[in-house]
Coordinates of C-alpha atoms in Angstrom, one line a residue:
X1 CA 9.8 5.5 -5.8
X2 CA 6.2 4.2 -5.6
X3 CA 6.6 1.1 -7.7
X4 CA 6.1 -0.9 -4.5
X5 CA 3.6 -0.5 -1.6
X6 CA 4.4 2.2 0.9
X7 CA 3.6 2.2 4.6
X8 CA 1.3 4.9 6.0
X9 CA 2.6 6.4 9.3
X10 CA -0.2 8.9 10.0
X11 CA -3.2 10.5 8.2
X12 CA -4.5 13.8 9.6
X13 CA -6.5 16.8 8.4
X14 CA -4.5 19.8 7.6
X15 CA -5.0 22.9 9.8
X16 CA -5.8 26.4 8.6
X17 CA -2.4 27.9 9.2
X18 CA -0.7 24.8 7.6
X19 CA -3.1 25.2 4.6
X20 CA -2.0 28.8 4.1
X21 CA 1.7 27.8 4.4
X22 CA 1.2 25.0 1.9
X23 CA -0.5 27.4 -0.6
X24 CA 2.5 29.7 -0.3
X25 CA 4.9 26.8 -0.9
X26 CA 2.9 25.7 -3.9
X27 CA 2.9 29.3 -5.3
X28 CA 6.7 29.4 -4.9
X29 CA 7.3 26.0 -6.4
X30 CA 5.0 26.4 -9.4
X31 CA 4.9 30.1 -10.3
X32 CA 2.9 29.3 -13.5
X33 CA -0.2 28.8 -11.5
X34 CA -2.6 31.8 -11.5
X35 CA -4.3 33.0 -8.3
X36 CA -7.6 31.3 -9.4
X37 CA -5.8 28.1 -10.1
X38 CA -4.0 28.2 -6.8
X39 CA -7.2 28.8 -4.9
X40 CA -8.8 25.8 -6.8
X41 CA -5.7 23.7 -6.2
X42 CA -5.5 24.4 -2.4
X43 CA -9.1 25.3 -1.5
X44 CA -10.0 27.0 1.8
X45 CA -12.9 24.8 2.9
X46 CA -12.6 21.4 1.1
X47 CA -11.1 18.5 3.0
X48 CA -7.3 18.4 2.7
X49 CA -5.3 15.7 4.4
X50 CA -1.6 15.3 5.0
X51 CA -0.3 11.7 5.0
X52 CA 3.2 10.8 6.3
X53 CA 4.5 7.6 4.7
X54 CA 7.6 5.4 4.4
X55 CA 8.5 4.0 0.9
X56 CA 9.9 0.5 0.5
X57 CA 13.5 1.8 0.6
X58 CA 12.8 3.8 3.8
X59 CA 12.4 7.3 2.3
X60 CA 10.1 9.5 4.3
X61 CA 7.5 11.0 2.0
X62 CA 4.6 13.4 2.8
X63 CA 1.5 13.1 0.6
X64 CA -1.2 15.7 0.4
X65 CA -4.7 14.5 -0.4
X66 CA -7.5 16.6 -1.9
X67 CA -10.9 15.0 -2.7
X68 CA -9.5 11.6 -1.9
X69 CA -6.8 11.9 -4.6
X70 CA -3.1 12.6 -3.9
X71 CA -2.3 16.0 -5.4
X72 CA 1.2 16.6 -4.1
X73 CA 4.1 14.7 -2.5
X74 CA 7.0 16.2 -0.6
X75 CA 10.5 14.8 -0.4
X76 CA 13.1 16.6 1.7
X77 CA 11.0 19.8 1.6
X78 CA 10.6 19.8 -2.2
X79 CA 7.1 19.6 -3.6
X80 CA 6.2 17.4 -6.6
X81 CA 2.8 17.2 -8.3
X82 CA 1.1 13.9 -8.9
X83 CA -0.4 12.7 -12.2
X84 CA -3.9 13.6 -10.9
X85 CA -2.7 17.2 -10.6
X86 CA -1.0 17.2 -14.0
X87 CA -4.2 16.0 -15.6
X88 CA -5.9 19.2 -14.4
X89 CA -2.9 21.4 -15.2
X90 CA -1.1 19.6 -18.0
X91 CA 1.2 22.6 -18.8
X92 CA 2.4 23.0 -15.2
X93 CA 5.8 21.3 -16.0
X94 CA 7.9 21.1 -19.2
X95 CA 6.9 17.9 -20.9
X96 CA 8.8 15.2 -22.8
X97 CA 7.1 12.4 -24.8
X98 CA 7.9 8.7 -25.0
X99 CA 6.4 5.7 -26.7
X100 CA 3.2 4.3 -25.1
X101 CA 4.8 0.9 -24.7
X102 CA 7.4 2.3 -22.3
X103 CA 4.8 3.2 -19.7
X104 CA 4.6 -0.2 -18.1
X105 CA 8.4 -0.3 -17.5
X106 CA 8.3 3.2 -15.9
X107 CA 5.4 2.1 -13.6
X108 CA 7.6 -0.9 -12.6
X109 CA 10.3 1.4 -11.3
X110 CA 12.5 2.1 -14.3
X111 CA 14.0 5.5 -15.2
X112 CA 13.5 7.0 -18.7
X113 CA 16.5 6.6 -21.0
X114 CA 17.1 9.2 -23.8
X115 CA 16.7 6.6 -26.7
X116 CA 13.1 6.3 -25.5
X117 CA 12.4 10.0 -25.7
X118 CA 10.6 11.2 -28.9
X119 CA 12.1 14.3 -30.5
X120 CA 9.2 16.6 -31.5
X121 CA 9.3 18.7 -34.7
X122 CA 9.4 21.9 -32.6
X123 CA 12.3 20.6 -30.5
X124 CA 12.7 19.9 -26.8
X125 CA 11.7 22.4 -24.1
X126 CA 14.8 24.1 -22.6
X127 CA 15.5 22.6 -19.2
X128 CA 18.5 22.5 -16.9
X129 CA 19.8 19.6 -14.9
X130 CA 17.6 18.9 -11.9
X131 CA 14.5 20.5 -13.5
X132 CA 11.2 18.8 -12.6
X133 CA 9.6 17.5 -15.8
X134 CA 6.5 15.6 -16.9
X135 CA 6.5 12.6 -19.2
X136 CA 3.7 12.2 -21.7
X137 CA 2.8 9.5 -24.2
X138 CA 3.0 10.2 -27.9
X139 CA -0.4 11.4 -29.2
X140 CA -1.7 12.5 -25.7
X141 CA -0.7 15.6 -23.8
X142 CA -1.9 14.1 -20.4
X143 CA 1.3 13.4 -18.3
X144 CA 1.8 9.8 -17.1
X145 CA 5.0 10.3 -15.1
X146 CA 6.9 12.9 -13.0
X147 CA 10.7 12.9 -13.0
X148 CA 13.8 15.0 -12.6
X149 CA 16.0 15.7 -15.6
X150 CA 19.5 14.2 -15.2
X151 CA 21.0 16.6 -17.8
X152 CA 20.1 19.8 -19.5
X153 CA 18.5 20.0 -23.0
X154 CA 21.9 21.0 -24.5
X155 CA 23.6 18.0 -22.8
X156 CA 21.0 15.6 -24.1
X157 CA 21.5 16.7 -27.7
X158 CA 25.3 16.8 -27.2
X159 CA 25.2 13.2 -25.9
X160 CA 23.5 12.0 -29.1
X161 CA 20.3 11.2 -27.1
X162 CA 22.1 8.4 -25.3
X163 CA 22.2 7.7 -21.5
X164 CA 19.7 8.3 -18.7
X165 CA 17.5 11.3 -19.3
X166 CA 15.1 11.4 -16.4
X167 CA 15.0 9.9 -12.9
X168 CA 11.3 8.9 -12.6
X169 CA 9.7 9.6 -9.2
X170 CA 6.0 8.8 -9.8
X171 CA 3.9 7.3 -12.6
X172 CA 0.4 6.5 -13.6
X173 CA -0.4 2.9 -12.4
X174 CA 2.1 3.0 -9.5
X175 CA 1.0 2.7 -5.8
X176 CA 0.6 6.4 -5.2
X177 CA -1.8 6.5 -8.2
X178 CA -3.6 3.5 -6.7
X179 CA -4.0 5.4 -3.4
X180 CA -6.5 7.7 -5.3
X181 CA -9.6 6.9 -7.3
X182 CA -7.5 5.0 -9.9
X183 CA -9.0 7.0 -12.8
X184 CA -7.4 6.9 -16.2
X185 CA -5.6 9.7 -18.0
X186 CA -7.8 12.1 -20.0
X187 CA -7.3 12.4 -23.7
X188 CA -5.7 15.8 -24.4
X189 CA -4.9 16.7 -28.0
X190 CA -1.2 17.4 -28.6
X191 CA -0.1 20.9 -29.5
X192 CA 1.4 19.6 -32.7
X193 CA -1.0 18.4 -35.4
X194 CA -1.0 14.8 -36.6
X195 CA -0.2 15.9 -40.1
X196 CA 2.9 17.8 -39.0
X197 CA 4.0 14.7 -37.0
X198 CA 3.6 12.5 -40.0
X199 CA 5.6 14.8 -42.3
X200 CA 8.3 15.0 -39.6
X201 CA 8.3 11.2 -39.3
X202 CA 8.7 10.8 -43.1
X203 CA 11.6 13.3 -43.2
X204 CA 13.4 11.6 -40.3
X205 CA 12.9 8.2 -41.9
X206 CA 14.7 9.4 -45.0
X207 CA 17.5 10.6 -42.8
X208 CA 17.7 7.2 -41.1
X209 CA 16.8 8.6 -37.7
X210 CA 14.3 7.3 -35.1
X211 CA 10.8 7.9 -36.6
X212 CA 8.2 10.0 -34.8
X213 CA 5.0 8.1 -35.4
X214 CA 1.5 9.2 -34.7
X215 CA -0.2 6.7 -32.5
X216 CA -3.7 6.5 -31.0
X217 CA -4.4 9.0 -28.3
X218 CA -5.6 6.3 -25.9
X219 CA -2.5 5.3 -23.9
X220 CA -4.3 2.2 -22.5
X221 CA -4.3 0.6 -26.0
X222 CA -0.5 0.4 -26.1
X223 CA 0.5 -1.0 -22.7
X224 CA 1.3 -4.5 -24.0
X225 CA 5.1 -4.6 -24.4
X226 CA 5.3 -8.2 -25.5
X227 CA 6.2 -7.4 -29.2
X228 CA 8.7 -4.6 -28.4
X229 CA 12.2 -5.3 -27.2
X230 CA 13.0 -3.4 -24.0
X231 CA 16.1 -3.9 -22.0
X232 CA 16.5 -3.0 -18.3
X233 CA 19.9 -1.9 -17.0
X234 CA 20.0 -0.9 -13.4
X235 CA 16.3 0.0 -13.3
X236 CA 16.5 2.0 -16.5
X237 CA 14.3 1.3 -19.6
X238 CA 16.1 1.4 -23.0
X239 CA 14.1 1.3 -26.1
X240 CA 15.4 -1.1 -28.8
X241 CA 14.3 -2.6 -32.1
X242 CA 13.1 -0.1 -34.7
X243 CA 11.8 -2.8 -37.1
X244 CA 9.6 -4.3 -34.4
X245 CA 8.1 -0.9 -33.7
X246 CA 7.3 -0.3 -37.3
X247 CA 5.5 -3.7 -37.4
X248 CA 3.5 -2.8 -34.3
X249 CA 2.7 0.6 -35.8
X250 CA 1.2 -1.1 -38.9
X251 CA -0.8 -3.5 -36.7
X252 CA -2.1 -0.7 -34.5
X253 CA -3.1 1.4 -37.5
X254 CA -5.2 -1.6 -38.8
X255 CA -6.6 -2.1 -35.3
X256 CA -7.6 1.5 -35.0
X257 CA -9.3 1.3 -38.4
X258 CA -11.3 -1.8 -37.4
X259 CA -12.2 -0.2 -34.0
X260 CA -13.6 2.9 -35.8
X261 CA -15.7 0.6 -38.0
X262 CA -17.1 -1.1 -34.9
X263 CA -17.9 2.2 -33.2
X264 CA -20.0 3.6 -36.1
X265 CA -23.2 1.7 -35.1
X266 CA -22.9 3.2 -31.5
X267 CA -23.4 6.7 -32.9
X268 CA -27.0 5.8 -33.9
X269 CA -28.0 5.1 -30.3
X270 CA -29.4 7.8 -28.0
X271 CA -27.2 9.3 -25.3
X272 CA -29.2 7.4 -22.7
X273 CA -28.7 4.1 -24.4
X274 CA -25.0 4.8 -24.7
X275 CA -24.7 5.6 -21.0
X276 CA -26.7 2.4 -20.1
X277 CA -24.2 0.4 -22.3
X278 CA -21.3 2.1 -20.6
X279 CA -22.6 1.2 -17.1
X280 CA -23.1 -2.4 -18.2
X281 CA -19.5 -2.6 -19.6
X282 CA -17.9 -1.0 -16.5
X283 CA -20.1 -3.2 -14.2
X284 CA -19.1 -6.5 -15.7
X285 CA -15.5 -5.3 -16.2
X286 CA -15.2 -4.5 -12.5
X287 CA -16.7 -7.8 -11.4
X288 CA -14.4 -9.8 -13.7
X289 CA -11.1 -8.0 -13.0
X290 CA -11.3 -5.9 -9.9
X291 CA -13.6 -7.5 -7.2
X292 CA -12.4 -10.6 -5.4
X293 CA -14.4 -12.9 -3.1
X294 CA -12.2 -11.6 -0.1
X295 CA -13.5 -8.1 -0.8
X296 CA -17.1 -9.0 0.2
X297 CA -19.1 -7.5 1.8
X298 CA -18.3 -4.5 -0.3
X299 CA -20.0 -1.1 0.0
X300 CA -22.0 -0.2 -3.1
X301 CA -20.5 3.3 -3.0
X302 CA -17.0 1.8 -2.9
X303 CA -17.8 -0.5 -5.8
X304 CA -18.9 2.4 -7.9
X305 CA -16.1 4.8 -6.9
X306 CA -13.1 2.5 -6.7
X307 CA -13.9 -0.2 -9.1
X308 CA -16.4 0.8 -11.8
X309 CA -14.9 4.3 -12.3
X310 CA -11.4 2.8 -12.9
X311 CA -12.9 0.6 -15.7
X312 CA -14.3 3.5 -17.6
X313 CA -12.6 4.0 -21.0
X314 CA -10.4 7.1 -21.5
X315 CA -12.4 10.1 -22.6
X316 CA -15.7 8.8 -21.2
X317 CA -17.3 9.4 -17.8
X318 CA -20.0 7.5 -15.9
X319 CA -23.0 9.6 -15.0
X320 CA -26.0 7.7 -13.5
X321 CA -28.2 10.7 -14.0
X322 CA -27.8 10.4 -17.8
X323 CA -28.8 6.7 -17.8
X324 CA -32.3 5.2 -17.7
X325 CA -31.8 4.0 -14.1
X326 CA -31.2 7.6 -12.7
X327 CA -30.0 6.0 -9.4
X328 CA -27.2 3.5 -8.8
X329 CA -29.4 1.6 -6.4
X330 CA -31.9 0.9 -9.1
X331 CA -29.1 -0.2 -11.4
X332 CA -27.9 -2.7 -8.8
X333 CA -31.6 -3.8 -8.2
X334 CA -31.8 -4.7 -11.9
X335 CA -28.5 -6.7 -11.7
X336 CA -29.8 -8.4 -8.5
X337 CA -33.0 -9.3 -10.4
X338 CA -30.8 -10.9 -13.0
X339 CA -29.3 -13.0 -10.1
X340 CA -25.7 -11.7 -10.8
X341 CA -25.2 -10.3 -7.3
X342 CA -27.0 -9.8 -4.0
X343 CA -27.2 -6.5 -2.2
X344 CA -28.1 -6.2 1.5
X345 CA -28.5 -3.3 4.0
X346 CA -26.0 -4.5 6.6
X347 CA -26.2 -1.1 8.4
X348 CA -29.1 1.3 8.5
X349 CA -29.1 3.3 5.2
X350 CA -25.9 1.6 4.0
X351 CA -26.1 -1.0 1.3
X352 CA -23.3 -3.6 0.6
X353 CA -22.7 -6.2 -2.1
X354 CA -22.6 -9.5 -0.1
X355 CA -22.6 -12.1 -2.8
X356 CA -21.5 -12.3 -6.5
X357 CA -22.2 -15.1 -8.9
X358 CA -19.0 -15.2 -11.0
X359 CA -20.3 -18.2 -12.9
X360 CA -23.2 -16.3 -14.2
X361 CA -23.4 -16.6 -18.1
X362 CA -23.3 -12.8 -18.5
X363 CA -20.2 -12.5 -16.4
X364 CA -18.4 -15.4 -18.1
X365 CA -19.4 -14.1 -21.5
X366 CA -18.1 -10.6 -20.9
X367 CA -14.8 -9.9 -22.8
X368 CA -12.5 -7.3 -21.3
X369 CA -11.8 -4.5 -23.8
X370 CA -8.3 -4.9 -25.4
X371 CA -7.3 -1.4 -24.2
X372 CA -7.6 -2.5 -20.6
X373 CA -6.0 -6.0 -20.8
X374 CA -2.5 -4.9 -20.0
X375 CA -3.5 -2.3 -17.5
X376 CA -5.7 -4.8 -15.7
X377 CA -3.0 -7.4 -15.8
X378 CA -0.5 -5.0 -14.3
X379 CA -2.9 -4.0 -11.6
X380 CA -3.8 -7.6 -10.8
X381 CA -0.1 -8.6 -10.6
X382 CA 0.5 -5.8 -8.2
X383 CA -2.5 -6.8 -6.1
X384 CA -1.2 -10.4 -6.0
X385 CA 2.2 -9.2 -4.9
X386 CA 0.7 -7.2 -2.0
X387 CA -1.7 -10.0 -0.9
X388 CA 0.9 -12.3 0.7
X389 CA 0.0 -14.8 3.3
X390 CA 0.8 -13.7 6.8
X391 CA 3.0 -16.0 8.8
X392 CA 3.1 -15.5 12.6
X393 CA 6.7 -14.7 13.8
X394 CA 8.6 -17.2 15.9
X395 CA 9.3 -15.6 19.3
X396 CA 11.9 -17.0 21.7
X397 CA 12.6 -15.5 25.1
X398 CA 16.3 -15.0 25.8
X399 CA 18.3 -13.9 28.8
X400 CA 21.4 -11.8 29.2
X401 CA 23.9 -12.2 32.0
X402 CA 24.0 -9.1 34.3
X403 CA 26.9 -8.0 36.5
X404 CA 25.4 -9.5 39.6
X405 CA 25.0 -12.9 38.0
X406 CA 28.6 -13.2 36.6
X407 CA 29.9 -15.4 39.5
X408 CA 27.3 -18.0 38.9
X409 CA 28.0 -18.3 35.1
X410 CA 31.8 -17.6 34.9
X411 CA 32.6 -21.3 35.6
X412 CA 30.8 -22.2 32.3
X413 CA 32.8 -19.7 30.3
X414 CA 30.2 -17.0 30.0
X415 CA 30.7 -13.3 30.8
X416 CA 28.6 -10.2 31.1
X417 CA 26.3 -9.6 28.2
X418 CA 26.3 -13.3 27.0
X419 CA 22.9 -14.2 25.6
X420 CA 21.3 -17.6 26.6
X421 CA 18.1 -19.4 26.1
X422 CA 16.0 -20.7 29.0
X423 CA 17.1 -24.3 28.4
X424 CA 20.8 -23.2 28.3
X425 CA 20.3 -21.4 31.6
X426 CA 18.7 -24.5 33.1
X427 CA 21.6 -26.8 32.0
X428 CA 24.3 -24.3 33.3
X429 CA 22.6 -24.2 36.8
X430 CA 22.2 -27.9 37.0
X431 CA 25.9 -28.5 36.0
X432 CA 27.0 -25.8 38.6
X433 CA 25.0 -27.5 41.4
X434 CA 26.3 -31.0 40.6
X435 CA 29.9 -29.7 40.1
X436 CA 29.8 -28.1 43.5
X437 CA 27.9 -31.0 45.2
X438 CA 25.1 -28.8 46.3
X439 CA 22.3 -31.3 46.0
X440 CA 20.8 -32.1 49.5
X441 CA 21.7 -35.7 50.5
X442 CA 18.5 -36.2 52.5
X443 CA 16.1 -34.7 50.0
X444 CA 17.3 -34.4 46.4
X445 CA 14.4 -32.0 45.6
X446 CA 16.4 -29.3 47.5
X447 CA 19.7 -27.5 46.7
X448 CA 22.0 -26.2 49.4
X449 CA 22.7 -22.4 49.0
X450 CA 26.4 -21.7 49.0
X451 CA 28.0 -18.2 49.0
X452 CA 27.7 -17.7 45.3
X453 CA 24.0 -18.7 45.1
X454 CA 23.4 -16.5 48.2
X455 CA 24.9 -13.4 46.7
X456 CA 23.2 -13.9 43.3
X457 CA 19.8 -15.2 44.1
X458 CA 18.8 -14.1 47.6
X459 CA 17.8 -10.7 48.9
X460 CA 19.6 -9.3 51.9
X461 CA 16.7 -10.0 54.2
X462 CA 16.7 -13.7 53.1
X463 CA 20.4 -14.4 53.3
X464 CA 20.3 -15.3 57.0
X465 CA 17.0 -17.3 56.8
X466 CA 17.2 -19.4 53.7
X467 CA 19.8 -22.3 53.5
X468 CA 18.0 -24.5 50.9
X469 CA 16.0 -23.9 47.8
X470 CA 13.8 -26.2 45.7
X471 CA 14.9 -26.8 42.1
X472 CA 12.0 -24.9 40.6
X473 CA 12.5 -21.9 43.0
X474 CA 16.2 -21.9 42.2
X475 CA 15.7 -21.8 38.4
X476 CA 12.9 -19.2 38.6
X477 CA 14.9 -16.9 40.8
X478 CA 17.8 -17.2 38.4
X479 CA 15.7 -16.3 35.3
X480 CA 14.2 -13.3 37.2
X481 CA 17.6 -11.9 37.9
X482 CA 18.9 -12.2 34.3
X483 CA 18.3 -9.4 31.8
X484 CA 15.2 -10.2 29.7
X485 CA 15.6 -10.3 25.9
X486 CA 13.6 -11.9 23.1
X487 CA 14.4 -13.1 19.6
X488 CA 11.8 -12.5 16.8
X489 CA 12.1 -14.4 13.5
X490 CA 9.8 -13.3 10.7
X491 CA 9.1 -15.6 7.8
X492 CA 12.0 -15.6 5.3
X493 CA 14.1 -13.2 7.3
X494 CA 17.1 -13.3 9.7
X495 CA 16.3 -13.5 13.5
X496 CA 16.2 -10.1 15.4
X497 CA 17.2 -9.9 19.1
X498 CA 15.6 -7.1 21.1
X499 CA 16.0 -6.0 24.7
X500 CA 13.2 -6.6 27.2
X501 CA 10.1 -8.8 26.9
X502 CA 8.1 -8.3 23.7
X503 CA 5.0 -6.1 24.3
X504 CA 1.7 -7.9 23.6
X505 CA -0.8 -6.6 21.1
X506 CA -2.8 -4.3 23.3
X507 CA -6.5 -4.0 22.7
X508 CA -8.5 -1.4 24.7
X509 CA -12.0 0.0 24.6
X510 CA -12.3 3.8 24.9
X511 CA -15.4 6.0 25.5
X512 CA -16.0 8.8 23.1
X513 CA -18.7 11.6 23.0
X514 CA -22.4 10.6 22.9
X515 CA -21.5 7.4 24.8
X516 CA -19.9 5.9 21.7
X517 CA -17.2 3.2 22.1
X518 CA -14.1 2.7 19.9
X519 CA -11.6 -0.2 19.8
X520 CA -7.9 0.7 19.9
X521 CA -5.2 -1.7 18.8
X522 CA -1.5 -1.1 19.5
X523 CA 1.8 -2.9 18.8
X524 CA 0.8 -4.6 15.6
X525 CA 4.1 -3.7 14.0
X526 CA 6.1 -5.7 16.5
X527 CA 4.5 -8.9 15.1
X528 CA 5.0 -8.0 11.4
X529 CA 1.4 -6.8 10.9
X530 CA 0.8 -3.7 8.8
X531 CA -1.6 -1.4 10.8
X532 CA -3.1 0.0 7.6
X533 CA -3.8 -3.5 6.2
X534 CA -5.4 -4.6 9.5
X535 CA -7.5 -1.4 9.5
X536 CA -8.7 -2.1 5.9
X537 CA -9.6 -5.7 6.6
X538 CA -11.5 -4.8 9.8
X539 CA -13.3 -2.0 8.1
X540 CA -14.6 -4.4 5.4
X541 CA -15.5 -7.1 7.9
X542 CA -17.5 -5.0 10.4
X543 CA -18.5 -2.2 8.0
X544 CA -17.3 0.5 10.5
X545 CA -14.9 3.4 10.2
X546 CA -11.3 2.6 10.9
X547 CA -8.4 5.1 11.2
X548 CA -4.7 5.1 11.8
X549 CA -3.4 7.6 14.4
X550 CA 0.1 8.1 16.0
X551 CA 0.6 6.7 19.5
X552 CA 1.1 9.7 21.9
X553 CA 4.6 9.8 23.3
X554 CA 6.2 7.4 20.8
X555 CA 8.2 7.9 17.6
X556 CA 7.0 6.3 14.4
X557 CA 4.4 4.1 16.2
X558 CA 0.8 4.1 15.2
X559 CA -2.5 2.6 16.5
X560 CA -5.6 1.4 14.8
X561 CA -8.9 2.9 15.9
X562 CA -12.2 1.4 14.8
X563 CA -15.8 2.3 15.8
X564 CA -17.6 0.1 18.3
X565 CA -16.5 -2.9 20.5
X566 CA -14.9 -5.1 17.8
X567 CA -12.9 -7.5 20.1
X568 CA -14.9 -10.6 18.9
X569 CA -13.8 -9.9 15.3
X570 CA -10.3 -9.1 16.4
X571 CA -9.9 -12.3 18.4
X572 CA -11.1 -14.4 15.4
X573 CA -8.7 -12.6 13.0
X574 CA -5.6 -12.7 15.3
X575 CA -6.1 -16.2 16.8
X576 CA -7.6 -18.1 14.0
X577 CA -6.6 -16.4 10.8
X578 CA -3.1 -15.1 11.8
X579 CA -2.4 -18.0 14.3
X580 CA -0.9 -15.7 16.9
X581 CA -0.6 -17.3 20.4
X582 CA -3.1 -16.0 22.9
X583 CA -0.4 -15.1 25.4
X584 CA 0.8 -12.3 23.0
X585 CA -2.7 -10.6 22.9
X586 CA -3.8 -8.4 25.7
X587 CA -7.4 -7.3 26.2
X588 CA -9.5 -10.1 24.7
X589 CA -11.4 -10.4 28.0
X590 CA -13.0 -7.0 27.3
X591 CA -15.2 -8.5 24.5
X592 CA -18.9 -7.7 24.9
X593 CA -20.8 -10.6 26.6
X594 CA -23.4 -12.2 24.4
X595 CA -26.3 -12.5 26.9
X596 CA -29.9 -13.3 26.3
X597 CA -32.1 -10.4 25.2
X598 CA -34.9 -9.7 27.7

């Protein structure tokens, strides 16, 4: 469901009464939660937002955000937990395990097939068809996906573990996960011991069944699916190839052993030295894989929260207080002294990274840890898919024949509702005038007004006064009395015809409390622009707060609101970067005048 980017319709803070209703709905949907857990899950005072979105297939989904992480999503009045919630409450849903290499296929939109489900020694949990379930990776109890069972436990076993087992709704590494802080799953020990798993695996191998193998508890080390055969059928992932899996298991076991040997010297370092090394690793990893030149200037707080934290290995946590730097600003000062980046205070009290030297030897020499290679590649590929070049739509004004204008156009074979371009209207009028010999003999710049032209083009007060019209006046009067339409053609799509004239992008300046000004932008959707994307770009360029709010009195229309008078930046973006014609932008004259300072 969230394998592709979704569109945010609105983002508002939840009210007290709605918060209490949500807490009651959560208690009814997840009765396993205790009163304390419920109070922690839906707190009384912490910020809680409700976001209404549209998925790529058009489904309306409501997302609930707590501490800047999505914790719940609602589809047709049914609540579902996100992976962020399940990492805090891993036993909230009945869980089924799969192979770590299947995760990337699930994140790409595939459902989980029964051949890819690992049979535990203790057996499956008892579920019915339609039960909400969690999907974990073998060796780690932290869920990585949320899905709905397509058959009961008894039906799964009766089917010989063949067919589709779970319709997957949300996964780790999908776009809903990316909407949060992009943290990695914690390492949670499985309820079944490794020795029991190994014994069970040996027994099942003797019986010729699918072996249950004990793999590393770090799911990020097993995301590369190049050596495993997976087949997609109708967006379902089917695990195939037992021999390849056994070979990979042997390679992974040797890799784990070598990794343990490399980690032994780290134990001799002090905790402060280990934290310094972790900060260095996450810093270079974020610069090399996460930050792009187009992201600059980048708030230092955003760099730490959204980029460095996501590069932290599973089971470890960045804590600047435990390092020798004590403050993140001092850490960045050290990196600036090394001439790796440049930090400036663009706004009072707010520091931003304005320049990065990606050719610096330390950046080029940094090797991305193997466990992150596949996850980073998947993340980068998704980012590339989203960062498509905007092409301004082709807009053509059209005209529909109204009832009053039928006599003028019926000779050319057109009837009421026929759609014509301005050039077609011009040719039809010229042919009509020539066919009826209405060109004035003494002055060919004028056209004689006959009974049809009189009824179609003249008002009642003009019918006794006007006997001749200039060509330009004749054509303009004709276009004014036709029904206005317009055709919009977006890049790579079929043309769309809409009634009326296209509304321009409306830019206004509003006054808020304390004499503060905000810039409001409307009608971006009509030109194929995503309001959320425009808000994010503006926020990075001007380093000011930008929000998306519904337009009062409209349905499914939103506006971008950004602090300050930002019309200069908007004009440069819309006219130069997006190449939109100036006639389709309204309000550029309200830009602040750059006068001389006295």
